[in-house]
N, CA, C and O atoms as a CHARMM CRD file, in Angstrom:
* protein
*
  336
    1    1 MET  N    136.76500 108.53100 159.53400 PROA 1      0.00000
    2    1 MET  CA   138.00400 108.14600 160.38800 PROA 1      0.00000
    3    1 MET  C    139.28700 108.70900 159.61200 PROA 1      0.00000
    4    1 MET  O    139.24500 108.67200 158.38200 PROA 1      0.00000
    5    2 SER  N    140.13300 109.09400 160.08100 PROA 2      0.00000
    6    2 SER  CA   141.26800 109.70700 159.18200 PROA 2      0.00000
    7    2 SER  C    142.17100 108.42700 158.95900 PROA 2      0.00000
    8    2 SER  O    142.07800 107.41800 159.65700 PROA 2      0.00000
    9    3 SER  N    143.01300 108.57300 157.95900 PROA 3      0.00000
   10    3 SER  CA   143.76800 107.45500 157.63800 PROA 3      0.00000
   11    3 SER  C    144.89200 107.14800 158.57200 PROA 3      0.00000
   12    3 SER  O    145.40000 106.02700 158.58600 PROA 3      0.00000
   13    4 ALA  N    145.34100 108.23000 159.44600 PROA 4      0.00000
   14    4 ALA  CA   146.37400 107.88000 160.53700 PROA 4      0.00000
   15    4 ALA  C    145.83900 106.99200 161.68800 PROA 4      0.00000
   16    4 ALA  O    146.52100 106.12400 162.23100 PROA 4      0.00000
   17    5 VAL  N    144.61900 107.27300 161.99500 PROA 5      0.00000
   18    5 VAL  CA   143.85300 106.62900 163.18500 PROA 5      0.00000
   19    5 VAL  C    143.48700 105.18800 162.51300 PROA 5      0.00000
   20    5 VAL  O    143.62100 104.23600 163.28200 PROA 5      0.00000
   21    6 TYR  N    143.11700 104.93700 161.41000 PROA 6      0.00000
   22    6 TYR  CA   142.88400 103.68600 160.86900 PROA 6      0.00000
   23    6 TYR  C    144.22300 102.96900 160.76800 PROA 6      0.00000
   24    6 TYR  O    144.29000 101.80500 161.16300 PROA 6      0.00000
   25    7 HSD  N    145.22400 103.54100 160.30000 PROA 7      0.00000
   26    7 HSD  CA   146.47100 102.63300 160.34600 PROA 7      0.00000
   27    7 HSD  C    146.94800 102.22500 161.77700 PROA 7      0.00000
   28    7 HSD  O    147.43300 101.11400 161.99500 PROA 7      0.00000
   29    8 SER  N    146.78300 103.19600 162.75700 PROA 8      0.00000
   30    8 SER  CA   147.28100 103.07300 164.04900 PROA 8      0.00000
   31    8 SER  C    146.47800 101.91500 164.62500 PROA 8      0.00000
   32    8 SER  O    147.06100 101.12000 165.36100 PROA 8      0.00000
   33    9 LYS  N    145.09700 101.74700 164.33000 PROA 9      0.00000
   34    9 LYS  CA   144.18700 100.95200 164.92000 PROA 9      0.00000
   35    9 LYS  C    144.46700  99.47400 164.29000 PROA 9      0.00000
   36    9 LYS  O    144.44400  98.43500 164.95000 PROA 9      0.00000
   37   10 ARG  N    144.72200  99.56200 162.96100 PROA 10     0.00000
   38   10 ARG  CA   145.10000  98.29700 162.25400 PROA 10     0.00000
   39   10 ARG  C    146.38200  97.77800 162.65000 PROA 10     0.00000
   40   10 ARG  O    146.46100  96.55000 162.62400 PROA 10     0.00000
   41   11 LYS  N    147.43000  98.43000 163.01800 PROA 11     0.00000
   42   11 LYS  CA   148.62800  98.12500 163.56800 PROA 11     0.00000
   43   11 LYS  C    148.48900  97.49500 164.90000 PROA 11     0.00000
   44   11 LYS  O    149.18600  96.51600 165.16900 PROA 11     0.00000
   45   12 SER  N    147.67200  97.96200 165.73100 PROA 12     0.00000
   46   12 SER  CA   147.40500  97.38300 167.13000 PROA 12     0.00000
   47   12 SER  C    146.66200  96.10400 167.00700 PROA 12     0.00000
   48   12 SER  O    146.93000  95.20300 167.80200 PROA 12     0.00000
   49   13 GLU  N    145.80300  95.93800 166.13900 PROA 13     0.00000
   50   13 GLU  CA   145.02500  94.64500 165.86200 PROA 13     0.00000
   51   13 GLU  C    146.11900  93.74900 165.36300 PROA 13     0.00000
   52   13 GLU  O    146.09400  92.61200 165.83400 PROA 13     0.00000
   53   14 ILE  N    146.96100  93.98900 164.61000 PROA 14     0.00000
   54   14 ILE  CA   147.75100  93.09200 164.00200 PROA 14     0.00000
   55   14 ILE  C    148.85200  92.69000 165.11900 PROA 14     0.00000
   56   14 ILE  O    149.24500  91.52400 165.17000 PROA 14     0.00000
   57   15 ALA  N    149.29400  93.57100 165.92300 PROA 15     0.00000
   58   15 ALA  CA   150.14300  93.13500 167.05200 PROA 15     0.00000
   59   15 ALA  C    149.49000  92.33000 167.99100 PROA 15     0.00000
   60   15 ALA  O    150.10900  91.42400 168.54900 PROA 15     0.00000
   61   16 GLY  N    148.12100  92.58900 168.26900 PROA 16     0.00000
   62   16 GLY  CA   147.51400  91.68600 169.30800 PROA 16     0.00000
   63   16 GLY  C    147.35200  90.32400 168.64500 PROA 16     0.00000
   64   16 GLY  O    147.49100  89.33600 169.36600 PROA 16     0.00000
   65   17 ARG  N    147.10100  90.17500 167.48600 PROA 17     0.00000
   66   17 ARG  CA   146.99900  88.78700 166.76600 PROA 17     0.00000
   67   17 ARG  C    148.35200  88.09200 166.89300 PROA 17     0.00000
   68   17 ARG  O    148.48900  86.88400 167.09000 PROA 17     0.00000
   69   18 ILE  N    149.29200  88.94200 166.76500 PROA 18     0.00000
   70   18 ILE  CA   150.67100  88.16400 166.74200 PROA 18     0.00000
   71   18 ILE  C    151.07000  87.69400 168.19100 PROA 18     0.00000
   72   18 ILE  O    151.65300  86.62900 168.39100 PROA 18     0.00000
   73   19 ILE  N    150.71300  88.56300 169.17100 PROA 19     0.00000
   74   19 ILE  CA   150.78500  88.18000 170.55000 PROA 19     0.00000
   75   19 ILE  C    149.95700  86.72200 170.71800 PROA 19     0.00000
   76   19 ILE  O    150.50900  85.71200 171.15600 PROA 19     0.00000
   77   20 VAL  N    148.79300  86.76400 170.37400 PROA 20     0.00000
   78   20 VAL  CA   147.91400  85.73500 170.44300 PROA 20     0.00000
   79   20 VAL  C    148.41800  84.43300 169.99400 PROA 20     0.00000
   80   20 VAL  O    148.40100  83.38100 170.63200 PROA 20     0.00000
   81   21 TYR  N    148.84800  84.63200 168.86600 PROA 21     0.00000
   82   21 TYR  CA   149.43700  83.33500 167.95900 PROA 21     0.00000
   83   21 TYR  C    150.58300  82.82400 168.67800 PROA 21     0.00000
   84   21 TYR  O    150.66400  81.62600 168.94800 PROA 21     0.00000
   85   22 VAL  N    151.63500  83.81200 169.06200 PROA 22     0.00000
   86   22 VAL  CA   152.79400  83.36400 169.72800 PROA 22     0.00000
   87   22 VAL  C    152.49600  82.63000 170.94900 PROA 22     0.00000
   88   22 VAL  O    153.09500  81.57900 171.17900 PROA 22     0.00000
   89   23 LEU  N    151.49700  83.15600 171.86800 PROA 23     0.00000
   90   23 LEU  CA   151.05100  82.38200 173.03500 PROA 23     0.00000
   91   23 LEU  C    150.55700  81.16700 172.74500 PROA 23     0.00000
   92   23 LEU  O    150.90300  80.19600 173.41700 PROA 23     0.00000
   93   24 LEU  N    149.69300  81.05100 171.72300 PROA 24     0.00000
   94   24 LEU  CA   149.04300  79.67500 171.29600 PROA 24     0.00000
   95   24 LEU  C    150.06200  78.71900 170.84600 PROA 24     0.00000
   96   24 LEU  O    149.96900  77.55000 171.22000 PROA 24     0.00000
   97   25 ILE  N    151.10200  79.12100 170.02100 PROA 25     0.00000
   98   25 ILE  CA   152.20200  78.37300 169.58800 PROA 25     0.00000
   99   25 ILE  C    153.09700  77.89900 170.89200 PROA 25     0.00000
  100   25 ILE  O    153.52900  76.75000 170.99300 PROA 25     0.00000
  101   26 GLY  N    153.27600  78.72400 171.68000 PROA 26     0.00000
  102   26 GLY  CA   154.21900  78.36700 172.96800 PROA 26     0.00000
  103   26 GLY  C    153.33000  77.20800 173.76300 PROA 26     0.00000
  104   26 GLY  O    153.82700  76.15400 174.16000 PROA 26     0.00000
  105   27 LEU  N    152.06900  77.54000 173.91400 PROA 27     0.00000
  106   27 LEU  CA   151.33300  76.80200 174.88400 PROA 27     0.00000
  107   27 LEU  C    151.17400  75.26300 174.09400 PROA 27     0.00000
  108   27 LEU  O    151.12900  74.22400 174.75200 PROA 27     0.00000
  109   28 SER  N    151.10300  75.28400 172.71600 PROA 28     0.00000
  110   28 SER  CA   150.95600  73.93800 172.16700 PROA 28     0.00000
  111   28 SER  C    152.23000  73.20100 172.09700 PROA 28     0.00000
  112   28 SER  O    152.18400  71.97400 172.00800 PROA 28     0.00000
  113   29 ILE  N    153.44300  73.85700 172.13000 PROA 29     0.00000
  114   29 ILE  CA   154.62800  73.29200 172.33900 PROA 29     0.00000
  115   29 ILE  C    154.61900  72.65700 173.74100 PROA 29     0.00000
  116   29 ILE  O    154.92600  71.46800 173.82900 PROA 29     0.00000
  117   30 ILE  N    154.28100  73.37400 174.87900 PROA 30     0.00000
  118   30 ILE  CA   154.29200  72.92000 176.11500 PROA 30     0.00000
  119   30 ILE  C    153.45800  71.78900 176.38400 PROA 30     0.00000
  120   30 ILE  O    153.76400  71.04400 177.31500 PROA 30     0.00000
  121   31 PHE  N    152.25300  71.52400 175.55900 PROA 31     0.00000
  122   31 PHE  CA   151.39000  70.61900 175.86300 PROA 31     0.00000
  123   31 PHE  C    151.82000  69.35200 174.98500 PROA 31     0.00000
  124   31 PHE  O    151.52700  68.21300 175.35000 PROA 31     0.00000
  125   32 LEU  N    152.46500  69.58500 173.91800 PROA 32     0.00000
  126   32 LEU  CA   152.97200  68.57900 173.12300 PROA 32     0.00000
  127   32 LEU  C    154.22900  67.80700 173.77700 PROA 32     0.00000
  128   32 LEU  O    154.39000  66.61300 173.52300 PROA 32     0.00000
  129   33 LEU  N    155.05400  68.45200 174.56100 PROA 33     0.00000
  130   33 LEU  CA   156.33100  67.90400 175.02900 PROA 33     0.00000
  131   33 LEU  C    156.02400  66.63600 175.71500 PROA 33     0.00000
  132   33 LEU  O    156.60800  65.62300 175.32900 PROA 33     0.00000
  133   34 PRO  N    155.12500  66.56400 176.74800 PROA 34     0.00000
  134   34 PRO  CA   155.05400  65.23400 177.36400 PROA 34     0.00000
  135   34 PRO  C    154.68500  64.04100 176.36500 PROA 34     0.00000
  136   34 PRO  O    155.20400  62.93100 176.48900 PROA 34     0.00000
  137   35 PHE  N    153.83700  64.31600 175.45600 PROA 35     0.00000
  138   35 PHE  CA   153.51900  63.34300 174.57200 PROA 35     0.00000
  139   35 PHE  C    154.77700  63.00300 173.65800 PROA 35     0.00000
  140   35 PHE  O    155.01100  61.81100 173.46000 PROA 35     0.00000
  141   36 LEU  N    155.52500  63.87300 173.14000 PROA 36     0.00000
  142   36 LEU  CA   156.69700  63.50200 172.40300 PROA 36     0.00000
  143   36 LEU  C    157.81600  62.63800 173.36300 PROA 36     0.00000
  144   36 LEU  O    158.48900  61.69600 172.94600 PROA 36     0.00000
  145   37 TRP  N    157.84900  63.16200 174.68000 PROA 37     0.00000
  146   37 TRP  CA   158.77200  62.53300 175.60300 PROA 37     0.00000
  147   37 TRP  C    158.29200  60.90600 175.61700 PROA 37     0.00000
  148   37 TRP  O    159.04300  59.95100 175.41600 PROA 37     0.00000
  149   38 MET  N    156.96000  60.85000 175.88500 PROA 38     0.00000
  150   38 MET  CA   156.38300  59.48400 176.03800 PROA 38     0.00000
  151   38 MET  C    156.72700  58.55200 174.75800 PROA 38     0.00000
  152   38 MET  O    157.12100  57.39100 174.87700 PROA 38     0.00000
  153   39 LEU  N    156.55200  59.13000 173.66700 PROA 39     0.00000
  154   39 LEU  CA   156.93300  58.48500 172.28600 PROA 39     0.00000
  155   39 LEU  C    158.35100  58.10700 172.28600 PROA 39     0.00000
  156   39 LEU  O    158.71600  56.96200 172.01800 PROA 39     0.00000
  157   40 SER  N    159.24000  59.16500 172.61900 PROA 40     0.00000
  158   40 SER  CA   160.60900  58.96700 172.70100 PROA 40     0.00000
  159   40 SER  C    161.05800  57.76500 173.58500 PROA 40     0.00000
  160   40 SER  O    161.79700  56.85700 173.20500 PROA 40     0.00000
  161   41 THR  N    160.54400  57.88600 174.73100 PROA 41     0.00000
  162   41 THR  CA   160.86900  56.83900 175.89000 PROA 41     0.00000
  163   41 THR  C    160.28200  55.42900 175.31400 PROA 41     0.00000
  164   41 THR  O    160.92900  54.39600 175.48800 PROA 41     0.00000
  165   42 ALA  N    159.18000  55.42300 174.70200 PROA 42     0.00000
  166   42 ALA  CA   158.60100  54.06500 174.21200 PROA 42     0.00000
  167   42 ALA  C    159.62400  53.37600 173.20100 PROA 42     0.00000
  168   42 ALA  O    159.68700  52.16000 173.01600 PROA 42     0.00000
  169   43 LEU  N    160.30100  54.19700 172.66800 PROA 43     0.00000
  170   43 LEU  CA   161.35000  53.61400 171.54300 PROA 43     0.00000
  171   43 LEU  C    162.75100  53.52600 172.10400 PROA 43     0.00000
  172   43 LEU  O    163.72400  53.48700 171.35100 PROA 43     0.00000
  173   44 LYS  N    162.85800  53.49700 173.37700 PROA 44     0.00000
  174   44 LYS  CA   164.30500  53.27300 173.93700 PROA 44     0.00000
  175   44 LYS  C    164.40600  51.88000 174.46900 PROA 44     0.00000
  176   44 LYS  O    163.43300  51.14900 174.64900 PROA 44     0.00000
  177   45 GLU  N    165.72300  51.54500 174.72200 PROA 45     0.00000
  178   45 GLU  CA   165.98400  50.37600 175.32800 PROA 45     0.00000
  179   45 GLU  C    165.98600  50.60200 176.81800 PROA 45     0.00000
  180   45 GLU  O    165.97600  51.77100 177.20300 PROA 45     0.00000
  181   46 ASN  N    165.99600  49.77600 177.57000 PROA 46     0.00000
  182   46 ASN  CA   165.95700  49.87600 179.06800 PROA 46     0.00000
  183   46 ASN  C    167.19900  50.58100 179.56800 PROA 46     0.00000
  184   46 ASN  O    167.08800  51.36300 180.51200 PROA 46     0.00000
  185   47 ALA  N    168.39900  50.35500 178.99200 PROA 47     0.00000
  186   47 ALA  CA   169.52600  51.13700 179.20100 PROA 47     0.00000
  187   47 ALA  C    169.54100  52.51700 179.10900 PROA 47     0.00000
  188   47 ALA  O    170.13000  53.23600 179.91600 PROA 47     0.00000
  189   48 GLN  N    168.78300  52.99500 177.95500 PROA 48     0.00000
  190   48 GLN  CA   168.71000  54.24400 177.61000 PROA 48     0.00000
  191   48 GLN  C    167.73300  55.13700 178.38600 PROA 48     0.00000
  192   48 GLN  O    167.70200  56.36400 178.28400 PROA 48     0.00000
  193   49 LEU  N    166.92500  54.38300 179.18800 PROA 49     0.00000
  194   49 LEU  CA   165.79100  55.13000 179.92500 PROA 49     0.00000
  195   49 LEU  C    166.29000  56.18000 181.04200 PROA 49     0.00000
  196   49 LEU  O    165.72600  57.24900 181.27600 PROA 49     0.00000
  197   50 TYR  N    167.45300  55.69000 181.70000 PROA 50     0.00000
  198   50 TYR  CA   168.08500  56.57400 182.62500 PROA 50     0.00000
  199   50 TYR  C    169.49300  57.12100 182.36400 PROA 50     0.00000
  200   50 TYR  O    170.30900  57.37000 183.25100 PROA 50     0.00000
  201   51 GLN  N    169.70400  57.29500 180.92700 PROA 51     0.00000
  202   51 GLN  CA   170.82200  58.02500 180.68000 PROA 51     0.00000
  203   51 GLN  C    170.94000  59.46100 181.10700 PROA 51     0.00000
  204   51 GLN  O    169.90100  60.12000 181.07100 PROA 51     0.00000
  205   52 TYR  N    171.97100  60.00800 181.48000 PROA 52     0.00000
  206   52 TYR  CA   172.04300  61.37600 181.73200 PROA 52     0.00000
  207   52 TYR  C    173.24800  62.05300 180.99200 PROA 52     0.00000
  208   52 TYR  O    174.37300  61.59300 181.18300 PROA 52     0.00000
  209   53 PRO  N    173.08900  62.99400 180.25700 PROA 53     0.00000
  210   53 PRO  CA   171.80600  63.81300 179.98500 PROA 53     0.00000
  211   53 PRO  C    170.76200  62.99500 179.05700 PROA 53     0.00000
  212   53 PRO  O    171.21100  62.30300 178.14300 PROA 53     0.00000
  213   54 PRO  N    169.65200  63.05800 179.24400 PROA 54     0.00000
  214   54 PRO  CA   168.59900  62.23200 178.42200 PROA 54     0.00000
  215   54 PRO  C    168.67500  62.69300 177.05000 PROA 54     0.00000
  216   54 PRO  O    168.85800  63.87600 176.76100 PROA 54     0.00000
  217   55 LYS  N    168.51100  61.61100 176.06800 PROA 55     0.00000
  218   55 LYS  CA   168.37000  61.92300 174.67400 PROA 55     0.00000
  219   55 LYS  C    167.08300  61.90000 174.20600 PROA 55     0.00000
  220   55 LYS  O    166.40600  60.91700 174.50600 PROA 55     0.00000
  221   56 TRP  N    166.50300  62.93000 173.40900 PROA 56     0.00000
  222   56 TRP  CA   165.25100  62.89200 172.90000 PROA 56     0.00000
  223   56 TRP  C    164.96500  61.82400 171.78500 PROA 56     0.00000
  224   56 TRP  O    163.87300  61.26800 171.67000 PROA 56     0.00000
  225   57 ILE  N    166.01700  61.59600 170.99800 PROA 57     0.00000
  226   57 ILE  CA   165.98300  60.63900 169.75000 PROA 57     0.00000
  227   57 ILE  C    166.61400  59.48200 170.26000 PROA 57     0.00000
  228   57 ILE  O    167.77800  59.60700 170.63900 PROA 57     0.00000
  229   58 PRO  N    166.02000  58.29300 170.34800 PROA 58     0.00000
  230   58 PRO  CA   166.86700  57.03300 170.70000 PROA 58     0.00000
  231   58 PRO  C    167.61300  56.62200 169.53900 PROA 58     0.00000
  232   58 PRO  O    167.25700  56.88700 168.39000 PROA 58     0.00000
  233   59 SER  N    168.74000  55.91800 169.86700 PROA 59     0.00000
  234   59 SER  CA   169.62500  55.39100 168.80900 PROA 59     0.00000
  235   59 SER  C    170.00400  53.97600 169.08200 PROA 59     0.00000
  236   59 SER  O    170.77900  53.74900 170.01100 PROA 59     0.00000
  237   60 PRO  N    169.53400  53.01200 168.36400 PROA 60     0.00000
  238   60 PRO  CA   168.44300  53.05600 167.34100 PROA 60     0.00000
  239   60 PRO  C    167.20500  52.84500 167.96000 PROA 60     0.00000
  240   60 PRO  O    167.11600  52.19800 169.00300 PROA 60     0.00000
  241   61 PRO  N    166.11500  53.41200 167.31400 PROA 61     0.00000
  242   61 PRO  CA   164.68500  53.20300 167.88600 PROA 61     0.00000
  243   61 PRO  C    164.24400  51.80900 167.99500 PROA 61     0.00000
  244   61 PRO  O    164.39900  51.16100 166.96000 PROA 61     0.00000
  245   62 ARG  N    163.74500  51.20400 168.96400 PROA 62     0.00000
  246   62 ARG  CA   163.31800  49.98400 169.33100 PROA 62     0.00000
  247   62 ARG  C    161.93500  49.71400 169.25500 PROA 62     0.00000
  248   62 ARG  O    161.21000  49.72900 170.24900 PROA 62     0.00000
  249   63 TRP  N    161.51600  49.45100 168.03600 PROA 63     0.00000
  250   63 TRP  CA   160.00800  49.24300 167.64700 PROA 63     0.00000
  251   63 TRP  C    159.58300  47.97200 168.31800 PROA 63     0.00000
  252   63 TRP  O    158.36700  47.89200 168.49300 PROA 63     0.00000
  253   64 ARG  N    160.26800  47.00700 168.71600 PROA 64     0.00000
  254   64 ARG  CA   160.03800  45.84900 169.18200 PROA 64     0.00000
  255   64 ARG  C    159.41200  46.08300 170.69000 PROA 64     0.00000
  256   64 ARG  O    158.83700  45.16800 171.28000 PROA 64     0.00000
  257   65 ASN  N    159.55400  47.19500 171.16800 PROA 65     0.00000
  258   65 ASN  CA   158.97100  47.46800 172.40200 PROA 65     0.00000
  259   65 ASN  C    157.39300  47.45600 172.27300 PROA 65     0.00000
  260   65 ASN  O    156.75300  47.06800 173.25000 PROA 65     0.00000
  261   66 PHE  N    156.76700  47.83300 171.19800 PROA 66     0.00000
  262   66 PHE  CA   155.31900  47.90600 171.23000 PROA 66     0.00000
  263   66 PHE  C    154.74400  46.39800 170.94900 PROA 66     0.00000
  264   66 PHE  O    153.62600  46.02700 171.30700 PROA 66     0.00000
  265   67 ILE  N    155.69700  45.59100 170.24800 PROA 67     0.00000
  266   67 ILE  CA   155.27400  44.15600 170.16300 PROA 67     0.00000
  267   67 ILE  C    155.42000  43.54700 171.52600 PROA 67     0.00000
  268   67 ILE  O    154.48100  42.85000 171.91100 PROA 67     0.00000
  269   68 ASP  N    156.47400  43.70700 172.32900 PROA 68     0.00000
  270   68 ASP  CA   156.66600  43.22100 173.65200 PROA 68     0.00000
  271   68 ASP  C    155.51100  43.67100 174.60900 PROA 68     0.00000
  272   68 ASP  O    155.11200  42.90700 175.48900 PROA 68     0.00000
  273   69 ALA  N    155.04100  44.77200 174.45100 PROA 69     0.00000
  274   69 ALA  CA   154.06100  45.34500 175.40900 PROA 69     0.00000
  275   69 ALA  C    152.72600  44.66700 174.96700 PROA 69     0.00000
  276   69 ALA  O    151.95300  44.33800 175.86700 PROA 69     0.00000
  277   70 TRP  N    152.42900  44.45900 173.85400 PROA 70     0.00000
  278   70 TRP  CA   151.23400  43.81400 173.30400 PROA 70     0.00000
  279   70 TRP  C    151.00300  42.43900 173.70100 PROA 70     0.00000
  280   70 TRP  O    149.88300  41.99400 173.94800 PROA 70     0.00000
  281   71 SER  N    152.28400  41.64800 173.76800 PROA 71     0.00000
  282   71 SER  CA   152.26300  40.33300 173.98500 PROA 71     0.00000
  283   71 SER  C    152.69700  39.92600 175.27700 PROA 71     0.00000
  284   71 SER  O    153.09700  38.77700 175.46200 PROA 71     0.00000
  285   72 ALA  N    152.64800  40.83800 176.25400 PROA 72     0.00000
  286   72 ALA  CA   153.19600  40.71900 177.68200 PROA 72     0.00000
  287   72 ALA  C    152.00400  39.87000 178.40500 PROA 72     0.00000
  288   72 ALA  O    150.89600  39.69800 177.89800 PROA 72     0.00000
  289   73 ASN  N    152.37600  39.41800 179.54800 PROA 73     0.00000
  290   73 ASN  CA   151.38800  38.71300 180.33800 PROA 73     0.00000
  291   73 ASN  C    150.12100  39.63300 180.84900 PROA 73     0.00000
  292   73 ASN  O    149.13100  39.09800 181.34800 PROA 73     0.00000
  293   74 ALA  N    150.20900  40.80600 180.71500 PROA 74     0.00000
  294   74 ALA  CA   149.25000  41.83300 181.17700 PROA 74     0.00000
  295   74 ALA  C    148.11100  41.71800 180.10400 PROA 74     0.00000
  296   74 ALA  O    148.42000  41.47300 178.93800 PROA 74     0.00000
  297   75 PRO  N    146.88700  41.87800 180.44600 PROA 75     0.00000
  298   75 PRO  CA   145.77700  41.88200 179.29300 PROA 75     0.00000
  299   75 PRO  C    145.66400  43.30300 178.67100 PROA 75     0.00000
  300   75 PRO  O    144.77800  44.10700 178.96000 PROA 75     0.00000
  301   76 PHE  N    146.63800  43.50600 177.81100 PROA 76     0.00000
  302   76 PHE  CA   146.69900  44.94700 177.09600 PROA 76     0.00000
  303   76 PHE  C    145.40300  45.17100 176.18900 PROA 76     0.00000
  304   76 PHE  O    144.81500  46.25200 176.19700 PROA 76     0.00000
  305   77 THR  N    145.04600  44.24100 175.51400 PROA 77     0.00000
  306   77 THR  CA   143.85700  44.42300 174.89100 PROA 77     0.00000
  307   77 THR  C    142.54000  44.76600 175.68800 PROA 77     0.00000
  308   77 THR  O    141.66600  45.53900 175.29600 PROA 77     0.00000
  309   78 LEU  N    142.54600  44.05800 176.87900 PROA 78     0.00000
  310   78 LEU  CA   141.54200  44.65100 177.69400 PROA 78     0.00000
  311   78 LEU  C    141.58800  46.10900 178.17200 PROA 78     0.00000
  312   78 LEU  O    140.59900  46.84000 178.22400 PROA 78     0.00000
  313   79 PHE  N    142.80700  46.44700 178.50700 PROA 79     0.00000
  314   79 PHE  CA   143.17000  47.83000 178.90000 PROA 79     0.00000
  315   79 PHE  C    142.74400  48.78000 177.92200 PROA 79     0.00000
  316   79 PHE  O    142.04400  49.75700 178.19000 PROA 79     0.00000
  317   80 LEU  N    143.21400  48.45900 176.67500 PROA 80     0.00000
  318   80 LEU  CA   142.75500  49.27300 175.54900 PROA 80     0.00000
  319   80 LEU  C    141.38200  49.39700 175.33200 PROA 80     0.00000
  320   80 LEU  O    140.98500  50.51700 175.00900 PROA 80     0.00000
  321   81 LYS  N    140.49100  48.40800 175.44800 PROA 81     0.00000
  322   81 LYS  CA   139.31500  48.29300 175.17500 PROA 81     0.00000
  323   81 LYS  C    138.57200  49.16700 176.30800 PROA 81     0.00000
  324   81 LYS  O    137.56600  49.82800 176.05100 PROA 81     0.00000
  325   82 ASN  N    139.08000  49.11600 177.41000 PROA 82     0.00000
  326   82 ASN  CA   138.52500  49.86100 178.62300 PROA 82     0.00000
  327   82 ASN  C    138.75500  51.38500 178.41200 PROA 82     0.00000
  328   82 ASN  O    137.92100  52.23800 178.71600 PROA 82     0.00000
  329   83 THR  N    139.93800  51.63100 177.87700 PROA 83     0.00000
  330   83 THR  CA   140.21000  53.03600 177.63600 PROA 83     0.00000
  331   83 THR  C    139.36400  53.70900 176.55200 PROA 83     0.00000
  332   83 THR  O    138.99500  54.87000 176.72900 PROA 83     0.00000
  333   84 LEU  N    139.01700  53.00300 175.37100 PROA 84     0.00000
  334   84 LEU  CA   138.35200  53.34700 174.25500 PROA 84     0.00000
  335   84 LEU  C    136.89000  53.46100 174.80200 PROA 84     0.00000
  336   84 LEU  O    135.97000  53.76800 174.04500 PROA 84     0.00000
């Protein structure tokens, strides 16, 4: 195999890998966006939920929402056990 053919084949392999990685990174971002939005929404106060335009980072984050959800009248522990 000549050097020119080898380098051409090598360049096409590298280009193919770059395309695959760009697609994988793009798809990863698309699949992570709903999870990040869910986390962002969980940290918002009720008034911030329907703001337009929506904010990704709540100010200030309300960590108390997790405590409120766990101690609500719903059997959250049972729901979590069923999910696991």
